[in-house]
Amino acid sequence: MSAQTSAGLAVSDARRSRVRISIVLMLFVATTINYADRATISIAGPALSKDLGLDAVQMGYVFSAFAWSYVLAQIPGGWLLDRYGVKWVYAAAIFLWSAFTLVQGAVGFFTGATAVALLFALRLAVGLAEAPVFPANARITAAWFPAKERGMASAFFNSAQYFATVLFTPLMAWVVHHFGWHHVFTMMGALGIAFALLWTQVIHGPKDHPGMNAAERDYIERGGALLDMDGQGSARQANVGRTLKQLLANRMLLGIYVGQYCITTLTYFFLTWFPVYLVKERGLSILQAGFAAVLPALCGFVGGILGGVISDMLLRRGHSLTAARKIPIVGGMLLSMSIIGCNYVQADAVVVGLMALAFFGKGIGALGWAVVSDTSPRESGGLSGGLFNTFGNTAGITTPIAIGYIVQSTGSFNGALVFVGLNALVACFCYLVVVGEIRRVELR
């Protein structure tokens, strides 16, 4: 490259816009609201279970309701993204899940089996509406970010799951304590509906964003950004079954999918049983539990950002994409096994500290969506992300129910924490033994 060309590129880089930063900020806010709405049931859980007379197994099934429909809708949701476009499918998803969350506040007007059935149905509806979100996040990231920034961008929006707890758990616990569990759902639903309207005004693809200049478009395209936020449209979506068969037959993708299931087990413990663990096993009040959950969530958030920084730094320093993604994932999962140590300590402060260490590690290792952006076929990013999320969020079905049975049969959470820690170990095995080289899949 000549000196004149290099100088031209430097000037171009200096003048390029930074629209992609506002895009990832919107993904962060959307994901924060997304996870806060998932967590409403865990914060309301102790008071709700008392009002409705639910035991541990019944609460496990209520906790899992969201994940049943969420998992079943992943592949259809991914297809909708590829077929109808990310922006409007995403906006509709935000509006619908927020409306269903808001209506959950009305469950308190019913009693007995009717209240339980209505709550279960509304949690199913929330899961159904949220299904397209993470495949869309991955698709937007692949379209807007060059490869060397993709790990950080993915880690940033994925870390919102912890920030949601930092920001909203104390607030929701305060609302439950002072006004009752019903109002948590009303508050979060109204917030999400307002954000859905903002989304329609801010989000555009790289090819048509009014604030993006040619210098930024050239920069991200040179770095490997796909530019196309909405896939290839209906022309390439005729044979969904054949595409799914190719994705499932790929050993690398299968290892990534199973690994994500194990990683997501930790997420769903935190989203469902963790506040109940603090109240029933450790004797905290719901208000104390809400504030105690902040430190682990904050550490998970910091770990999530750090995982992206480490991955992109390794890539910039010349390490392969495979090494840059696997090193934080495996290291983070090993660290997250410290959750088992909570079984061997008595002091509440030490328990919270070990949980914080475990979720710091989980945050570092939560690079699955960066890997999806790296590996998904160009023409089927939504479908590939949907399949990835199907495997991952199957843990949302199995984890709450399994822990419910463990707690019911043993009378404690000790076995539950071992169950969660062993899943982290299996995730390490998947990435070290099964996945192999990380690369973009080409469909035949």
CSV table of C-alpha atoms in Angstrom, one decimal:
chain,number,residue,atom,x,y,z
A,1,MET,CA,0.0,0.0,0.0
A,2,SER,CA,1.4,3.4,-1.0
A,3,ALA,CA,2.0,6.2,1.5
A,4,GLN,CA,-0.6,8.3,-0.2
A,5,THR,CA,-3.2,5.5,0.1
A,6,SER,CA,-2.3,5.0,3.7
A,7,ALA,CA,-2.7,8.7,4.4
A,8,GLY,CA,-6.1,8.7,2.6
A,9,LEU,CA,-7.3,5.8,4.7
A,10,ALA,CA,-6.1,7.5,7.9
A,11,VAL,CA,-8.1,10.7,6.9
A,12,SER,CA,-11.1,8.6,6.0
A,13,ASP,CA,-11.0,6.8,9.4
A,14,ALA,CA,-10.6,10.0,11.3
A,15,ARG,CA,-13.7,11.5,9.6
A,16,ARG,CA,-15.9,8.4,9.8
A,17,SER,CA,-19.1,8.6,11.8
A,18,ARG,CA,-19.7,6.4,14.8
A,19,VAL,CA,-23.3,5.4,14.2
A,20,ARG,CA,-22.6,1.7,15.1
A,21,ILE,CA,-22.1,2.9,18.8
A,22,SER,CA,-25.6,4.1,19.0
A,23,ILE,CA,-26.8,0.9,17.4
A,24,VAL,CA,-25.2,-1.3,20.1
A,25,LEU,CA,-26.4,1.0,22.8
A,26,MET,CA,-30.0,0.4,21.6
A,27,LEU,CA,-29.3,-3.4,21.6
A,28,PHE,CA,-28.0,-3.0,25.2
A,29,VAL,CA,-31.1,-1.1,26.4
A,30,ALA,CA,-33.5,-3.6,24.6
A,31,THR,CA,-31.6,-6.5,26.1
A,32,THR,CA,-31.7,-4.9,29.6
A,33,ILE,CA,-35.5,-4.5,29.4
A,34,ASN,CA,-35.7,-8.0,28.0
A,35,TYR,CA,-33.9,-9.6,30.9
A,36,ALA,CA,-35.6,-7.4,33.5
A,37,ASP,CA,-39.0,-8.7,32.2
A,38,ARG,CA,-37.8,-12.3,32.5
A,39,ALA,CA,-36.7,-11.6,36.0
A,40,THR,CA,-39.9,-10.1,37.3
A,41,ILE,CA,-41.2,-13.5,38.2
A,42,SER,CA,-38.2,-14.3,40.4
A,43,ILE,CA,-38.5,-11.0,42.3
A,44,ALA,CA,-42.2,-11.4,42.7
A,45,GLY,CA,-41.8,-15.2,43.4
A,46,PRO,CA,-41.6,-15.4,47.2
A,47,ALA,CA,-44.6,-13.1,47.7
A,48,LEU,CA,-46.5,-14.6,44.8
A,49,SER,CA,-45.9,-18.2,45.9
A,50,LYS,CA,-47.2,-17.3,49.4
A,51,ASP,CA,-50.3,-15.6,48.0
A,52,LEU,CA,-51.1,-18.4,45.6
A,53,GLY,CA,-50.0,-21.3,47.8
A,54,LEU,CA,-47.4,-22.8,45.5
A,55,ASP,CA,-44.7,-25.3,46.6
A,56,ALA,CA,-41.2,-25.6,45.2
A,57,VAL,CA,-42.1,-28.0,42.3
A,58,GLN,CA,-45.1,-25.8,41.3
A,59,MET,CA,-42.9,-22.7,41.3
A,60,GLY,CA,-40.3,-24.5,39.2
A,61,TYR,CA,-42.9,-25.1,36.6
A,62,VAL,CA,-44.1,-21.5,36.7
A,63,PHE,CA,-40.5,-20.3,36.4
A,64,SER,CA,-40.0,-22.6,33.4
A,65,ALA,CA,-43.2,-21.4,31.5
A,66,PHE,CA,-41.4,-18.6,29.8
A,67,ALA,CA,-38.7,-20.9,28.4
A,68,TRP,CA,-41.2,-23.5,26.9
A,69,SER,CA,-42.6,-21.1,24.4
A,70,TYR,CA,-39.3,-19.2,24.0
A,71,VAL,CA,-37.6,-22.3,22.9
A,72,LEU,CA,-40.4,-23.6,20.6
A,73,ALA,CA,-40.5,-20.1,18.9
A,74,GLN,CA,-36.8,-19.7,18.3
A,75,ILE,CA,-36.7,-21.3,14.8
A,76,PRO,CA,-39.9,-19.6,13.6
A,77,GLY,CA,-38.7,-16.4,15.1
A,78,GLY,CA,-35.4,-16.6,13.2
A,79,TRP,CA,-37.3,-17.4,10.0
A,80,LEU,CA,-39.4,-14.3,10.6
A,81,LEU,CA,-36.3,-12.2,10.9
A,82,ASP,CA,-34.9,-13.5,7.7
A,83,ARG,CA,-38.2,-13.2,5.9
A,84,TYR,CA,-39.6,-9.9,7.1
A,85,GLY,CA,-36.6,-7.9,8.4
A,86,VAL,CA,-35.0,-7.3,11.7
A,87,LYS,CA,-36.3,-3.8,12.5
A,88,TRP,CA,-40.0,-4.4,12.5
A,89,VAL,CA,-40.0,-7.9,13.8
A,90,TYR,CA,-37.9,-6.7,16.7
A,91,ALA,CA,-40.2,-3.7,17.3
A,92,ALA,CA,-43.3,-5.9,17.4
A,93,ALA,CA,-41.5,-8.3,19.7
A,94,ILE,CA,-40.7,-5.6,22.3
A,95,PHE,CA,-44.3,-4.3,22.2
A,96,LEU,CA,-45.9,-7.7,22.6
A,97,TRP,CA,-43.7,-9.1,25.4
A,98,SER,CA,-44.1,-5.8,27.3
A,99,ALA,CA,-47.9,-5.9,26.9
A,100,PHE,CA,-48.0,-9.5,28.2
A,101,THR,CA,-45.8,-8.5,31.1
A,102,LEU,CA,-48.0,-5.6,32.0
A,103,VAL,CA,-51.1,-7.8,32.0
A,104,GLN,CA,-49.5,-10.2,34.5
A,105,GLY,CA,-50.1,-7.5,37.1
A,106,ALA,CA,-53.8,-8.4,36.8
A,107,VAL,CA,-53.3,-12.0,38.0
A,108,GLY,CA,-53.8,-10.8,41.5
A,109,PHE,CA,-57.5,-10.3,40.7
A,110,PHE,CA,-57.9,-14.0,40.4
A,111,THR,CA,-57.5,-16.9,42.9
A,112,GLY,CA,-56.5,-20.5,43.1
A,113,ALA,CA,-56.1,-22.6,39.9
A,114,THR,CA,-57.4,-19.8,37.7
A,115,ALA,CA,-54.7,-17.4,38.9
A,116,VAL,CA,-52.0,-20.0,38.4
A,117,ALA,CA,-53.2,-21.0,34.9
A,118,LEU,CA,-53.4,-17.3,33.8
A,119,LEU,CA,-49.9,-16.6,35.1
A,120,PHE,CA,-48.5,-19.7,33.4
A,121,ALA,CA,-50.3,-18.7,30.1
A,122,LEU,CA,-49.0,-15.1,30.2
A,123,ARG,CA,-45.4,-16.3,30.9
A,124,LEU,CA,-45.8,-18.6,27.8
A,125,ALA,CA,-46.9,-15.5,25.9
A,126,VAL,CA,-43.9,-13.5,27.0
A,127,GLY,CA,-41.5,-16.2,25.9
A,128,LEU,CA,-43.2,-16.5,22.5
A,129,ALA,CA,-42.9,-12.7,21.9
A,130,GLU,CA,-39.2,-12.5,23.1
A,131,ALA,CA,-38.0,-15.3,20.8
A,132,PRO,CA,-36.7,-13.2,17.9
A,133,VAL,CA,-34.6,-10.9,20.0
A,134,PHE,CA,-31.2,-12.5,20.4
A,135,PRO,CA,-31.0,-13.9,16.9
A,136,ALA,CA,-31.8,-10.3,15.8
A,137,ASN,CA,-29.1,-8.9,18.1
A,138,ALA,CA,-26.6,-11.3,16.4
A,139,ARG,CA,-27.7,-10.4,13.0
A,140,ILE,CA,-27.5,-6.6,13.7
A,141,THR,CA,-24.0,-7.1,15.2
A,142,ALA,CA,-22.8,-9.0,12.1
A,143,ALA,CA,-24.2,-6.3,9.8
A,144,TRP,CA,-22.9,-3.3,11.7
A,145,PHE,CA,-19.5,-4.4,13.2
A,146,PRO,CA,-16.2,-5.5,11.7
A,147,ALA,CA,-14.8,-8.8,13.0
A,148,LYS,CA,-12.3,-7.1,15.3
A,149,GLU,CA,-15.0,-5.2,17.1
A,150,ARG,CA,-17.7,-7.9,17.1
A,151,GLY,CA,-16.6,-9.7,20.3
A,152,MET,CA,-16.8,-6.4,22.3
A,153,ALA,CA,-20.2,-5.5,20.7
A,154,SER,CA,-21.7,-8.9,21.4
A,155,ALA,CA,-20.3,-9.0,24.9
A,156,PHE,CA,-21.7,-5.5,25.5
A,157,PHE,CA,-25.3,-6.3,24.6
A,158,ASN,CA,-25.1,-9.7,26.2
A,159,SER,CA,-23.8,-8.2,29.5
A,160,ALA,CA,-27.1,-6.3,29.7
A,161,GLN,CA,-28.6,-9.5,31.4
A,162,TYR,CA,-26.5,-8.6,34.4
A,163,PHE,CA,-27.0,-4.8,34.2
A,164,ALA,CA,-30.8,-5.5,34.2
A,165,THR,CA,-30.3,-7.1,37.6
A,166,VAL,CA,-28.1,-4.3,38.9
A,167,LEU,CA,-30.6,-1.6,37.8
A,168,PHE,CA,-34.0,-3.2,38.2
A,169,THR,CA,-33.7,-5.9,41.0
A,170,PRO,CA,-33.4,-3.4,43.9
A,171,LEU,CA,-36.1,-1.3,42.3
A,172,MET,CA,-38.4,-4.3,41.8
A,173,ALA,CA,-37.8,-5.5,45.3
A,174,TRP,CA,-38.6,-2.1,46.7
A,175,VAL,CA,-41.9,-2.1,44.6
A,176,VAL,CA,-42.8,-5.6,46.0
A,177,HIS,CA,-42.0,-4.5,49.5
A,178,HIS,CA,-44.0,-1.3,49.4
A,179,PHE,CA,-46.8,-1.9,46.9
A,180,GLY,CA,-47.1,-5.6,46.3
A,181,TRP,CA,-45.8,-8.0,43.6
A,182,HIS,CA,-48.5,-7.1,41.1
A,183,HIS,CA,-47.0,-3.6,40.4
A,184,VAL,CA,-43.6,-5.0,39.3
A,185,PHE,CA,-45.3,-6.4,36.2
A,186,THR,CA,-47.2,-3.1,35.5
A,187,MET,CA,-44.1,-1.0,35.8
A,188,MET,CA,-41.9,-3.1,33.5
A,189,GLY,CA,-44.6,-3.6,30.9
A,190,ALA,CA,-45.3,0.2,30.5
A,191,LEU,CA,-41.5,0.9,30.2
A,192,GLY,CA,-41.1,-1.7,27.4
A,193,ILE,CA,-44.1,-0.4,25.4
A,194,ALA,CA,-42.5,3.1,25.4
A,195,PHE,CA,-39.1,1.7,24.3
A,196,ALA,CA,-40.7,-0.1,21.4
A,197,LEU,CA,-41.9,3.2,20.0
A,198,LEU,CA,-38.3,4.6,20.3
A,199,TRP,CA,-36.8,1.6,18.6
A,200,THR,CA,-38.8,2.3,15.4
A,201,GLN,CA,-37.3,5.8,15.2
A,202,VAL,CA,-33.7,5.0,15.9
A,203,ILE,CA,-32.8,1.6,14.2
A,204,HIS,CA,-31.9,1.4,10.5
A,205,GLY,CA,-29.6,-0.9,8.5
A,206,PRO,CA,-26.0,0.2,7.5
A,207,LYS,CA,-27.1,0.7,3.9
A,208,ASP,CA,-29.8,3.3,4.7
A,209,HIS,CA,-29.0,4.8,8.1
A,210,PRO,CA,-29.3,8.6,7.7
A,211,GLY,CA,-26.5,9.4,10.1
A,212,MET,CA,-23.9,7.0,8.6
A,213,ASN,CA,-21.3,8.4,6.3
A,214,ALA,CA,-19.4,6.6,3.5
A,215,ALA,CA,-16.2,6.5,5.6
A,216,GLU,CA,-17.8,4.4,8.4
A,217,ARG,CA,-19.5,2.2,5.8
A,218,ASP,CA,-16.2,1.5,4.1
A,219,TYR,CA,-14.5,0.8,7.4
A,220,ILE,CA,-17.0,-1.8,8.6
A,221,GLU,CA,-17.2,-3.4,5.2
A,222,ARG,CA,-13.4,-3.7,5.0
A,223,GLY,CA,-13.5,-5.3,8.5
A,224,GLY,CA,-15.9,-8.0,7.5
A,225,ALA,CA,-19.3,-6.5,8.4
A,226,LEU,CA,-22.1,-8.0,6.3
A,227,LEU,CA,-23.9,-4.6,5.9
A,228,ASP,CA,-27.2,-6.5,5.1
A,229,MET,CA,-29.2,-6.5,8.4
A,230,ASP,CA,-32.1,-8.5,7.0
A,231,GLY,CA,-30.5,-11.5,5.3
A,232,GLN,CA,-31.5,-12.4,1.7
A,233,GLY,CA,-35.2,-12.3,2.0
A,234,SER,CA,-37.7,-14.9,0.8
A,235,ALA,CA,-35.6,-16.0,-2.2
A,236,ARG,CA,-33.2,-17.9,0.0
A,237,GLN,CA,-35.7,-19.2,2.6
A,238,ALA,CA,-37.6,-21.7,0.5
A,239,ASN,CA,-36.0,-24.8,2.1
A,240,VAL,CA,-35.8,-24.1,5.8
A,241,GLY,CA,-35.6,-27.9,6.5
A,242,ARG,CA,-32.6,-28.4,4.4
A,243,THR,CA,-30.8,-25.4,6.0
A,244,LEU,CA,-31.6,-26.7,9.5
A,245,LYS,CA,-30.3,-30.2,8.5
A,246,GLN,CA,-27.0,-28.7,7.4
A,247,LEU,CA,-26.6,-26.6,10.5
A,248,LEU,CA,-27.3,-29.6,12.8
A,249,ALA,CA,-24.9,-31.8,10.9
A,250,ASN,CA,-22.0,-29.4,11.5
A,251,ARG,CA,-19.8,-30.6,14.4
A,252,MET,CA,-18.6,-27.1,15.2
A,253,LEU,CA,-22.1,-25.7,15.4
A,254,LEU,CA,-23.4,-28.7,17.4
A,255,GLY,CA,-20.6,-28.2,20.0
A,256,ILE,CA,-21.4,-24.5,20.2
A,257,TYR,CA,-25.1,-25.3,20.7
A,258,VAL,CA,-24.6,-27.8,23.5
A,259,GLY,CA,-22.1,-25.5,25.1
A,260,GLN,CA,-24.6,-22.7,25.1
A,261,TYR,CA,-27.2,-24.9,26.8
A,262,CYS,CA,-24.7,-25.5,29.7
A,263,ILE,CA,-23.8,-21.8,29.9
A,264,THR,CA,-27.4,-20.8,29.9
A,265,THR,CA,-28.1,-23.1,32.9
A,266,LEU,CA,-26.2,-20.6,35.0
A,267,THR,CA,-28.3,-17.7,33.6
A,268,TYR,CA,-31.6,-19.4,34.5
A,269,PHE,CA,-30.5,-20.2,38.0
A,270,PHE,CA,-29.9,-16.5,38.5
A,271,LEU,CA,-33.1,-15.4,36.8
A,272,THR,CA,-35.4,-17.8,38.6
A,273,TRP,CA,-34.1,-19.5,41.8
A,274,PHE,CA,-31.4,-17.2,43.1
A,275,PRO,CA,-33.7,-14.7,45.0
A,276,VAL,CA,-35.6,-17.7,46.4
A,277,TYR,CA,-32.3,-19.3,47.5
A,278,LEU,CA,-31.4,-16.1,49.3
A,279,VAL,CA,-34.8,-15.9,51.1
A,280,LYS,CA,-35.5,-19.5,51.9
A,281,GLU,CA,-32.0,-21.0,52.3
A,282,ARG,CA,-30.1,-18.0,53.7
A,283,GLY,CA,-33.0,-16.3,55.6
A,284,LEU,CA,-32.9,-12.9,53.9
A,285,SER,CA,-36.0,-10.7,53.4
A,286,ILE,CA,-37.1,-10.1,49.8
A,287,LEU,CA,-35.8,-6.5,50.1
A,288,GLN,CA,-32.4,-7.7,51.4
A,289,ALA,CA,-32.3,-10.4,48.6
A,290,GLY,CA,-32.9,-7.7,46.0
A,291,PHE,CA,-29.9,-5.7,47.1
A,292,ALA,CA,-27.8,-8.8,47.7
A,293,ALA,CA,-28.3,-9.9,44.1
A,294,VAL,CA,-26.8,-6.6,42.9
A,295,LEU,CA,-23.1,-7.5,43.6
A,296,PRO,CA,-23.1,-10.8,41.6
A,297,ALA,CA,-25.0,-9.1,38.8
A,298,LEU,CA,-22.5,-6.2,38.7
A,299,CYS,CA,-19.6,-8.6,38.6
A,300,GLY,CA,-21.3,-10.5,35.8
A,301,PHE,CA,-21.7,-7.2,33.9
A,302,VAL,CA,-18.0,-6.3,34.4
A,303,GLY,CA,-17.0,-9.9,33.4
A,304,GLY,CA,-19.2,-9.7,30.3
A,305,ILE,CA,-17.5,-6.5,29.1
A,306,LEU,CA,-14.1,-7.8,30.0
A,307,GLY,CA,-14.7,-11.1,28.1
A,308,GLY,CA,-15.3,-9.0,24.9
A,309,VAL,CA,-12.3,-6.8,25.5
A,310,ILE,CA,-10.1,-9.9,26.0
A,311,SER,CA,-11.4,-11.6,22.9
A,312,ASP,CA,-11.0,-8.6,20.6
A,313,MET,CA,-7.6,-7.9,22.1
A,314,LEU,CA,-6.4,-11.4,21.3
A,315,LEU,CA,-7.7,-11.0,17.8
A,316,ARG,CA,-5.9,-7.7,17.2
A,317,ARG,CA,-2.7,-9.2,18.6
A,318,GLY,CA,-2.6,-11.8,15.9
A,319,HIS,CA,-4.2,-14.8,17.6
A,320,SER,CA,-6.7,-16.9,15.6
A,321,LEU,CA,-10.4,-16.3,15.8
A,322,THR,CA,-10.7,-19.7,17.4
A,323,ALA,CA,-8.2,-18.9,20.2
A,324,ALA,CA,-9.7,-15.4,20.7
A,325,ARG,CA,-13.1,-16.8,21.4
A,326,LYS,CA,-12.3,-20.0,23.2
A,327,ILE,CA,-9.8,-18.7,25.8
A,328,PRO,CA,-12.3,-16.3,27.5
A,329,ILE,CA,-15.2,-18.9,27.3
A,330,VAL,CA,-13.2,-21.8,28.8
A,331,GLY,CA,-11.5,-19.7,31.4
A,332,GLY,CA,-14.8,-18.0,32.4
A,333,MET,CA,-16.6,-21.3,32.8
A,334,LEU,CA,-13.9,-22.8,35.0
A,335,LEU,CA,-14.2,-19.7,37.2
A,336,SER,CA,-17.9,-19.9,37.4
A,337,MET,CA,-17.7,-23.4,39.1
A,338,SER,CA,-16.9,-21.5,42.3
A,339,ILE,CA,-20.7,-21.4,42.8
A,340,ILE,CA,-20.3,-24.9,44.3
A,341,GLY,CA,-18.3,-23.3,47.1
A,342,CYS,CA,-21.4,-21.8,48.6
A,343,ASN,CA,-22.3,-25.2,50.0
A,344,TYR,CA,-19.3,-25.1,52.3
A,345,VAL,CA,-19.6,-21.6,53.9
A,346,GLN,CA,-22.0,-20.1,56.4
A,347,ALA,CA,-21.5,-16.4,56.3
A,348,ASP,CA,-24.0,-14.6,54.0
A,349,ALA,CA,-21.3,-12.2,52.8
A,350,VAL,CA,-19.0,-15.0,51.7
A,351,VAL,CA,-21.9,-16.7,49.9
A,352,VAL,CA,-22.6,-13.4,48.0
A,353,GLY,CA,-18.9,-13.1,47.3
A,354,LEU,CA,-18.7,-16.6,45.8
A,355,MET,CA,-21.8,-16.0,43.7
A,356,ALA,CA,-20.2,-12.7,42.5
A,357,LEU,CA,-17.1,-14.6,41.5
A,358,ALA,CA,-19.1,-17.3,39.7
A,359,PHE,CA,-21.1,-14.7,37.7
A,360,PHE,CA,-18.0,-12.7,36.9
A,361,GLY,CA,-16.6,-15.9,35.3
A,362,LYS,CA,-19.9,-16.6,33.6
A,363,GLY,CA,-19.8,-13.0,32.2
A,364,ILE,CA,-16.3,-13.5,30.8
A,365,GLY,CA,-17.4,-16.7,29.1
A,366,ALA,CA,-20.6,-15.4,27.7
A,367,LEU,CA,-19.3,-14.9,24.1
A,368,GLY,CA,-21.7,-17.3,22.4
A,369,TRP,CA,-23.4,-14.6,20.4
A,370,ALA,CA,-20.1,-13.3,19.1
A,371,VAL,CA,-19.4,-16.9,18.0
A,372,VAL,CA,-22.9,-17.0,16.3
A,373,SER,CA,-22.0,-13.7,14.4
A,374,ASP,CA,-18.7,-15.3,13.4
A,375,THR,CA,-20.2,-18.6,12.2
A,376,SER,CA,-23.7,-18.1,10.9
A,377,PRO,CA,-24.2,-18.5,7.1
A,378,ARG,CA,-24.6,-15.1,5.4
A,379,GLU,CA,-28.1,-15.9,4.0
A,380,SER,CA,-29.6,-17.5,7.2
A,381,GLY,CA,-28.3,-15.5,10.2
A,382,GLY,CA,-31.7,-15.4,11.8
A,383,LEU,CA,-32.3,-19.1,11.4
A,384,SER,CA,-28.8,-20.0,12.7
A,385,GLY,CA,-29.2,-17.7,15.7
A,386,GLY,CA,-32.7,-19.1,16.4
A,387,LEU,CA,-31.3,-22.7,16.4
A,388,PHE,CA,-28.4,-21.6,18.7
A,389,ASN,CA,-30.9,-20.0,21.1
A,390,THR,CA,-33.2,-23.0,21.0
A,391,PHE,CA,-30.5,-25.2,22.4
A,392,GLY,CA,-29.4,-22.5,24.9
A,393,ASN,CA,-32.8,-21.7,26.3
A,394,THR,CA,-33.8,-25.3,26.6
A,395,ALA,CA,-31.9,-24.8,29.9
A,396,GLY,CA,-34.7,-22.4,30.8
A,397,ILE,CA,-37.1,-25.3,30.8
A,398,THR,CA,-34.9,-27.9,32.5
A,399,THR,CA,-33.0,-25.8,35.0
A,400,PRO,CA,-36.0,-24.4,37.1
A,401,ILE,CA,-37.8,-27.8,37.1
A,402,ALA,CA,-34.7,-29.8,37.9
A,403,ILE,CA,-33.8,-27.4,40.8
A,404,GLY,CA,-37.4,-27.5,42.0
A,405,TYR,CA,-37.2,-31.3,42.3
A,406,ILE,CA,-33.8,-31.2,43.9
A,407,VAL,CA,-34.9,-28.7,46.5
A,408,GLN,CA,-38.2,-30.6,47.1
A,409,SER,CA,-36.5,-34.0,47.6
A,410,THR,CA,-33.5,-32.9,49.6
A,411,GLY,CA,-34.8,-29.9,51.5
A,412,SER,CA,-31.8,-27.7,50.5
A,413,PHE,CA,-30.1,-26.0,47.6
A,414,ASN,CA,-26.8,-27.9,47.9
A,415,GLY,CA,-27.5,-30.3,45.1
A,416,ALA,CA,-28.8,-27.5,42.9
A,417,LEU,CA,-25.6,-25.6,43.1
A,418,VAL,CA,-23.6,-28.7,42.2
A,419,PHE,CA,-25.9,-29.2,39.2
A,420,VAL,CA,-25.3,-25.7,38.0
A,421,GLY,CA,-21.5,-25.9,38.5
A,422,LEU,CA,-21.2,-29.2,36.6
A,423,ASN,CA,-23.0,-27.7,33.6
A,424,ALA,CA,-20.1,-25.1,33.5
A,425,LEU,CA,-17.6,-28.0,33.3
A,426,VAL,CA,-19.5,-29.6,30.4
A,427,ALA,CA,-19.4,-26.3,28.5
A,428,CYS,CA,-15.6,-26.3,28.8
A,429,PHE,CA,-15.5,-29.8,27.3
A,430,CYS,CA,-17.7,-28.8,24.4
A,431,TYR,CA,-15.4,-25.9,23.4
A,432,LEU,CA,-12.1,-27.7,24.0
A,433,VAL,CA,-13.0,-31.1,22.5
A,434,VAL,CA,-16.0,-30.8,20.2
A,435,VAL,CA,-16.0,-27.3,18.5
A,436,GLY,CA,-12.7,-27.3,16.8
A,437,GLU,CA,-11.9,-24.3,14.5
A,438,ILE,CA,-14.3,-21.4,14.6
A,439,ARG,CA,-15.2,-20.3,11.0
A,440,ARG,CA,-18.2,-19.1,9.0
A,441,VAL,CA,-20.4,-21.9,7.7
A,442,GLU,CA,-21.1,-22.0,3.9
A,443,LEU,CA,-24.4,-23.6,3.0
A,444,ARG,CA,-24.4,-26.1,0.1
